[in-house]
PDB file of C-alpha atoms in Angstrom:
ATOM      1  CA  MET A 236      -0.029   0.003   0.004  1.00  0.00           C
ATOM      2  CA  ILE A 237       1.358   3.415  -1.003  1.00  0.00           C
ATOM      3  CA  GLU A 238       0.492   5.927   1.750  1.00  0.00           C
ATOM      4  CA  THR A 239       0.682   9.660   2.340  1.00  0.00           C
ATOM      5  CA  GLN A 240      -0.810  12.185   4.741  1.00  0.00           C
ATOM      6  CA  ALA A 241      -3.467  14.682   3.801  1.00  0.00           C
ATOM      7  CA  ARG A 242      -5.897  17.171   5.303  1.00  0.00           C
ATOM      8  CA  VAL A 243      -9.624  16.791   4.685  1.00  0.00           C
ATOM      9  CA  LEU A 244     -11.084  19.913   2.962  1.00  0.00           C
ATOM     10  CA  GLU A 245     -14.646  18.807   2.121  1.00  0.00           C
ATOM     11  CA  VAL A 246     -16.783  15.806   2.923  1.00  0.00           C
ATOM     12  CA  GLU A 247     -19.491  14.130   0.874  1.00  0.00           C
ATOM     13  CA  SER A 248     -21.278  10.818   1.138  1.00  0.00           C
ATOM     14  CA  GLY A 249     -18.641   8.070   1.049  1.00  0.00           C
ATOM     15  CA  ALA A 250     -15.907  10.403  -0.178  1.00  0.00           C
ATOM     16  CA  ALA A 251     -13.763  13.384   0.754  1.00  0.00           C
ATOM     17  CA  LEU A 252     -11.781  16.069  -0.977  1.00  0.00           C
ATOM     18  CA  VAL A 253      -8.257  16.138   0.464  1.00  0.00           C
ATOM     19  CA  GLU A 254      -5.067  18.167   0.089  1.00  0.00           C
ATOM     20  CA  PRO A 255      -1.697  16.459   0.587  1.00  0.00           C
ATOM     21  CA  MET A 256       0.304  17.611   3.594  1.00  0.00           C
ATOM     22  CA  GLU A 257       3.668  16.366   2.466  1.00  0.00           C
ATOM     23  CA  PRO A 258       5.589  17.417  -0.627  1.00  0.00           C
ATOM     24  CA  SER A 259       4.945  15.207  -3.589  1.00  0.00           C
ATOM     25  CA  GLY A 260       8.577  14.716  -4.430  1.00  0.00           C
ATOM     26  CA  CYS A 261      11.037  12.185  -2.998  1.00  0.00           C
ATOM     27  CA  SER A 262      11.747  11.923   0.770  1.00  0.00           C
ATOM     28  CA  ALA A 263      14.746  14.223   0.423  1.00  0.00           C
ATOM     29  CA  CYS A 264      12.461  17.295   0.102  1.00  0.00           C
ATOM     30  CA  GLY A 265      11.803  17.263   3.813  1.00  0.00           C
ATOM     31  CA  THR A 266      15.478  16.808   4.903  1.00  0.00           C
ATOM     32  CA  LYS A 267      17.879  19.475   6.102  1.00  0.00           C
ATOM     33  CA  GLY A 268      19.628  19.647   2.699  1.00  0.00           C
ATOM     34  CA  GLY A 269      16.344  20.092   0.928  1.00  0.00           C
ATOM     35  CA  GLY A 270      16.995  17.610  -1.862  1.00  0.00           C
ATOM     36  CA  CYS A 271      17.098  18.826  -5.448  1.00  0.00           C
ATOM     37  CA  GLY A 272      14.197  21.265  -5.183  1.00  0.00           C
ATOM     38  CA  ALA A 273      12.216  19.766  -8.042  1.00  0.00           C
ATOM     39  CA  ASP A 274       9.049  19.927  -5.967  1.00  0.00           C
ATOM     40  CA  ARG A 275       9.541  23.661  -5.389  1.00  0.00           C
ATOM     41  CA  ILE A 276       9.973  24.238  -9.098  1.00  0.00           C
ATOM     42  CA  GLY A 277       6.775  22.252  -9.761  1.00  0.00           C
ATOM     43  CA  GLN A 278       4.888  24.390  -7.204  1.00  0.00           C
ATOM     44  CA  VAL A 279       5.892  27.588  -9.051  1.00  0.00           C
ATOM     45  CA  PHE A 280       4.137  26.374 -12.201  1.00  0.00           C
ATOM     46  CA  THR A 281       1.106  25.048 -10.436  1.00  0.00           C
ATOM     47  CA  LEU A 282      -1.580  27.701 -10.145  1.00  0.00           C
ATOM     48  CA  ARG A 283      -3.979  25.742  -7.836  1.00  0.00           C
ATOM     49  CA  SER A 284      -3.277  23.686  -4.809  1.00  0.00           C
ATOM     50  CA  LYS A 285      -3.433  19.929  -5.367  1.00  0.00           C
ATOM     51  CA  ARG A 286      -6.783  18.524  -4.295  1.00  0.00           C
ATOM     52  CA  TYR A 287      -7.954  14.924  -4.731  1.00  0.00           C
ATOM     53  CA  ARG A 288     -11.233  13.122  -4.242  1.00  0.00           C
ATOM     54  CA  VAL A 289     -10.743   9.954  -2.222  1.00  0.00           C
ATOM     55  CA  LEU A 290     -12.993   7.271  -0.914  1.00  0.00           C
ATOM     56  CA  ASP A 291     -13.886   7.792   2.848  1.00  0.00           C
ATOM     57  CA  PRO A 292     -15.251   4.617   4.462  1.00  0.00           C
ATOM     58  CA  ARG A 293     -14.509   5.894   7.978  1.00  0.00           C
ATOM     59  CA  GLY A 294     -16.485   9.157   7.887  1.00  0.00           C
ATOM     60  CA  SER A 295     -13.837  11.849   8.321  1.00  0.00           C
ATOM     61  CA  LYS A 296     -14.597  15.468   9.248  1.00  0.00           C
ATOM     62  CA  VAL A 297     -13.391  18.650   7.614  1.00  0.00           C
ATOM     63  CA  GLY A 298      -9.919  19.589   8.982  1.00  0.00           C
ATOM     64  CA  ASP A 299      -8.963  16.015   9.941  1.00  0.00           C
ATOM     65  CA  ALA A 300      -5.373  14.933   9.255  1.00  0.00           C
ATOM     66  CA  VAL A 301      -5.656  11.484   7.599  1.00  0.00           C
ATOM     67  CA  VAL A 302      -3.510   8.837   5.940  1.00  0.00           C
ATOM     68  CA  ILE A 303      -4.603   8.024   2.369  1.00  0.00           C
ATOM     69  CA  GLY A 304      -3.461   4.992   0.458  1.00  0.00           C
ATOM     70  CA  VAL A 305      -3.557   3.362  -2.926  1.00  0.00           C
ATOM     71  CA  ALA A 306      -3.202  -0.363  -3.463  1.00  0.00           C
ATOM     72  CA  ASP A 307       0.300  -1.411  -4.539  1.00  0.00           C
ATOM     73  CA  GLY A 308      -0.671  -2.918  -7.839  1.00  0.00           C
ATOM     74  CA  ALA A 309      -3.122  -0.136  -8.849  1.00  0.00           C
ATOM     75  CA  VAL A 310      -0.417   2.312  -9.846  1.00  0.00           C
ATOM     76  CA  LEU A 311       1.427  -0.236 -11.925  1.00  0.00           C
ATOM     77  CA  ARG A 312      -1.686  -1.598 -13.572  1.00  0.00           C
ATOM     78  CA  GLY A 313      -3.058   1.857 -14.244  1.00  0.00           C
ATOM     79  CA  SER A 314       0.153   3.225 -15.805  1.00  0.00           C
ATOM     80  CA  GLY A 315       0.520   0.084 -17.929  1.00  0.00           C
ATOM     81  CA  ALA A 316      -3.012   0.418 -19.180  1.00  0.00           C
ATOM     82  CA  VAL A 317      -2.676   4.151 -19.878  1.00  0.00           C
ATOM     83  CA  TYR A 318       0.833   4.315 -21.367  1.00  0.00           C
ATOM     84  CA  LEU A 319       2.033   0.897 -22.498  1.00  0.00           C
ATOM     85  CA  LEU A 320      -1.032  -0.610 -24.183  1.00  0.00           C
ATOM     86  CA  PRO A 321      -1.874   2.388 -26.408  1.00  0.00           C
ATOM     87  CA  LEU A 322       1.799   2.652 -27.422  1.00  0.00           C
ATOM     88  CA  LEU A 323       1.919  -0.989 -28.298  1.00  0.00           C
ATOM     89  CA  LEU A 324      -1.236  -0.645 -30.382  1.00  0.00           C
ATOM     90  CA  VAL A 325       0.371   2.127 -32.415  1.00  0.00           C
ATOM     91  CA  PHE A 326       3.498   0.108 -33.062  1.00  0.00           C
ATOM     92  CA  MET A 327       1.604  -3.095 -33.851  1.00  0.00           C
ATOM     93  CA  GLY A 328      -0.724  -1.254 -36.221  1.00  0.00           C
ATOM     94  CA  ALA A 329       2.257   0.183 -38.074  1.00  0.00           C
ATOM     95  CA  MET A 330       4.040  -3.165 -38.223  1.00  0.00           C
ATOM     96  CA  LEU A 331       1.032  -5.128 -39.318  1.00  0.00           C
ATOM     97  CA  ALA A 332       0.136  -2.637 -42.013  1.00  0.00           C
ATOM     98  CA  SER A 333       3.725  -2.510 -43.196  1.00  0.00           C
ATOM     99  CA  HIS A 334       3.862  -6.303 -43.360  1.00  0.00           C
ATOM    100  CA  PHE A 335       0.668  -6.731 -45.455  1.00  0.00           C
ATOM    101  CA  ALA A 336       1.083  -3.633 -47.630  1.00  0.00           C
ATOM    102  CA  PRO A 337       2.367  -3.626 -51.194  1.00  0.00           C
ATOM    103  CA  LEU A 338       6.097  -2.860 -51.362  1.00  0.00           C
ATOM    104  CA  ALA A 339       5.578   0.365 -53.280  1.00  0.00           C
ATOM    105  CA  ASN A 340       3.452   2.068 -50.638  1.00  0.00           C
ATOM    106  CA  SER A 341       4.604   0.432 -47.399  1.00  0.00           C
ATOM    107  CA  ASP A 342       5.389   3.761 -45.684  1.00  0.00           C
ATOM    108  CA  VAL A 343       1.938   5.126 -46.338  1.00  0.00           C
ATOM    109  CA  TRP A 344       0.353   1.941 -45.081  1.00  0.00           C
ATOM    110  CA  SER A 345       2.533   1.984 -41.986  1.00  0.00           C
ATOM    111  CA  ILE A 346       1.375   5.464 -41.172  1.00  0.00           C
ATOM    112  CA  ALA A 347      -2.267   4.433 -41.719  1.00  0.00           C
ATOM    113  CA  GLY A 348      -1.737   1.359 -39.500  1.00  0.00           C
ATOM    114  CA  ALA A 349      -0.214   3.511 -36.770  1.00  0.00           C
ATOM    115  CA  GLY A 350      -3.197   5.872 -37.081  1.00  0.00           C
ATOM    116  CA  ALA A 351      -5.554   2.920 -36.692  1.00  0.00           C
ATOM    117  CA  GLY A 352      -3.625   1.770 -33.652  1.00  0.00           C
ATOM    118  CA  PHE A 353      -3.839   5.260 -32.229  1.00  0.00           C
ATOM    119  CA  VAL A 354      -7.582   5.298 -32.646  1.00  0.00           C
ATOM    120  CA  LEU A 355      -7.927   1.873 -31.051  1.00  0.00           C
ATOM    121  CA  GLY A 356      -5.700   3.078 -28.149  1.00  0.00           C
ATOM    122  CA  THR A 357      -7.901   6.131 -27.693  1.00  0.00           C
ATOM    123  CA  ILE A 358     -11.066   4.051 -27.600  1.00  0.00           C
ATOM    124  CA  TRP A 359      -9.284   1.746 -25.039  1.00  0.00           C
ATOM    125  CA  LEU A 360      -8.366   4.714 -22.841  1.00  0.00           C
ATOM    126  CA  LEU A 361     -11.874   6.044 -22.832  1.00  0.00           C
ATOM    127  CA  TRP A 362     -13.257   2.629 -21.841  1.00  0.00           C
ATOM    128  CA  PHE A 363     -10.560   1.986 -19.249  1.00  0.00           C
ATOM    129  CA  SER A 364     -10.881   5.446 -17.600  1.00  0.00           C
ATOM    130  CA  ARG A 365     -14.626   4.988 -17.222  1.00  0.00           C
ATOM    131  CA  ARG A 366     -14.192   1.507 -15.797  1.00  0.00           C
ATOM    132  CA  ALA A 367     -11.364   2.593 -13.404  1.00  0.00           C
ATOM    133  CA  ALA A 368     -13.405   5.583 -12.127  1.00  0.00           C
ATOM    134  CA  ARG A 369     -16.039   3.114 -10.837  1.00  0.00           C
ATOM    135  CA  ASP A 370     -13.569   0.467  -9.548  1.00  0.00           C
ATOM    136  CA  ALA A 371     -12.560   0.869  -5.888  1.00  0.00           C
ATOM    137  CA  ARG A 372      -9.248  -0.988  -6.587  1.00  0.00           C
ATOM    138  CA  PHE A 373      -7.966   2.039  -8.514  1.00  0.00           C
ATOM    139  CA  GLN A 374      -9.245   4.692  -6.090  1.00  0.00           C
ATOM    140  CA  PRO A 375      -7.279   6.186  -3.237  1.00  0.00           C
ATOM    141  CA  VAL A 376      -8.917   5.648   0.144  1.00  0.00           C
ATOM    142  CA  ILE A 377      -8.665   7.174   3.637  1.00  0.00           C
ATOM    143  CA  LEU A 378      -7.069   4.499   5.803  1.00  0.00           C
ATOM    144  CA  ARG A 379      -6.889   6.142   9.239  1.00  0.00           C
ATOM    145  CA  ALA A 380      -6.642   9.388  11.132  1.00  0.00           C
ATOM    146  CA  VAL A 381      -3.217  10.847  11.897  1.00  0.00           C
ATOM    147  CA  ASN A 382      -2.664  11.384  15.607  1.00  0.00           C
ATOM    148  CA  GLU A 383      -0.648  14.584  15.574  1.00  0.00           C
ATOM    149  CA  ASN A 384       0.240  14.231  19.264  1.00  0.00           C
ATOM    150  CA  LEU A 385       1.920  10.858  18.607  1.00  0.00           C
ATOM    151  CA  PHE A 386       5.614  10.793  19.566  1.00  0.00           C
ATOM    152  CA  VAL A 387       7.739   8.431  17.444  1.00  0.00           C
ATOM    153  CA  LEU A 388      11.275   7.580  18.472  1.00  0.00           C
ATOM    154  CA  LYS A 389      13.517   6.866  15.541  1.00  0.00           C
ATOM    155  CA  GLU A 390      16.898   5.143  15.755  1.00  0.00           C
ATOM    156  CA  LEU A 391      19.766   7.223  14.437  1.00  0.00           C
ATOM    157  CA  GLY A 392      22.517   5.472  12.512  1.00  0.00           C
ATOM    158  CA  SER A 393      26.033   5.731  14.089  1.00  0.00           C
TER     159      SER A 393
END
């Protein structure tokens, strides 16, 4: 489970609008050295604060600090479906059209095959995004409240 902390901004039936409390970059952003600063550069070009709709089975209240999570495989499956499959359809369309095309016009047929693969990939993305929007396995969910008064002792390396 991939987890991060967020603050609840709005609540609706079974869902909440949250804003992340931690920087979205790597863990070095919060260290003394500050990391590479890529998150700060990203914030300069972002006009609105980042807000996300998440599932809320526990009934959070506005202002609560919560831990949200996404299932481990959801990110990998989602990115494969969104990036890899449409790209493969474009390449397969170009290769198949090139293979079955007459030798004189194979480039034109390859372009047409790639276009057909692109159209199929776009149709796939529309179908997948509608399906994933209704599937709880692809949705972030509020896991628990953050106890801000909790003291955690960490071991320092020697």
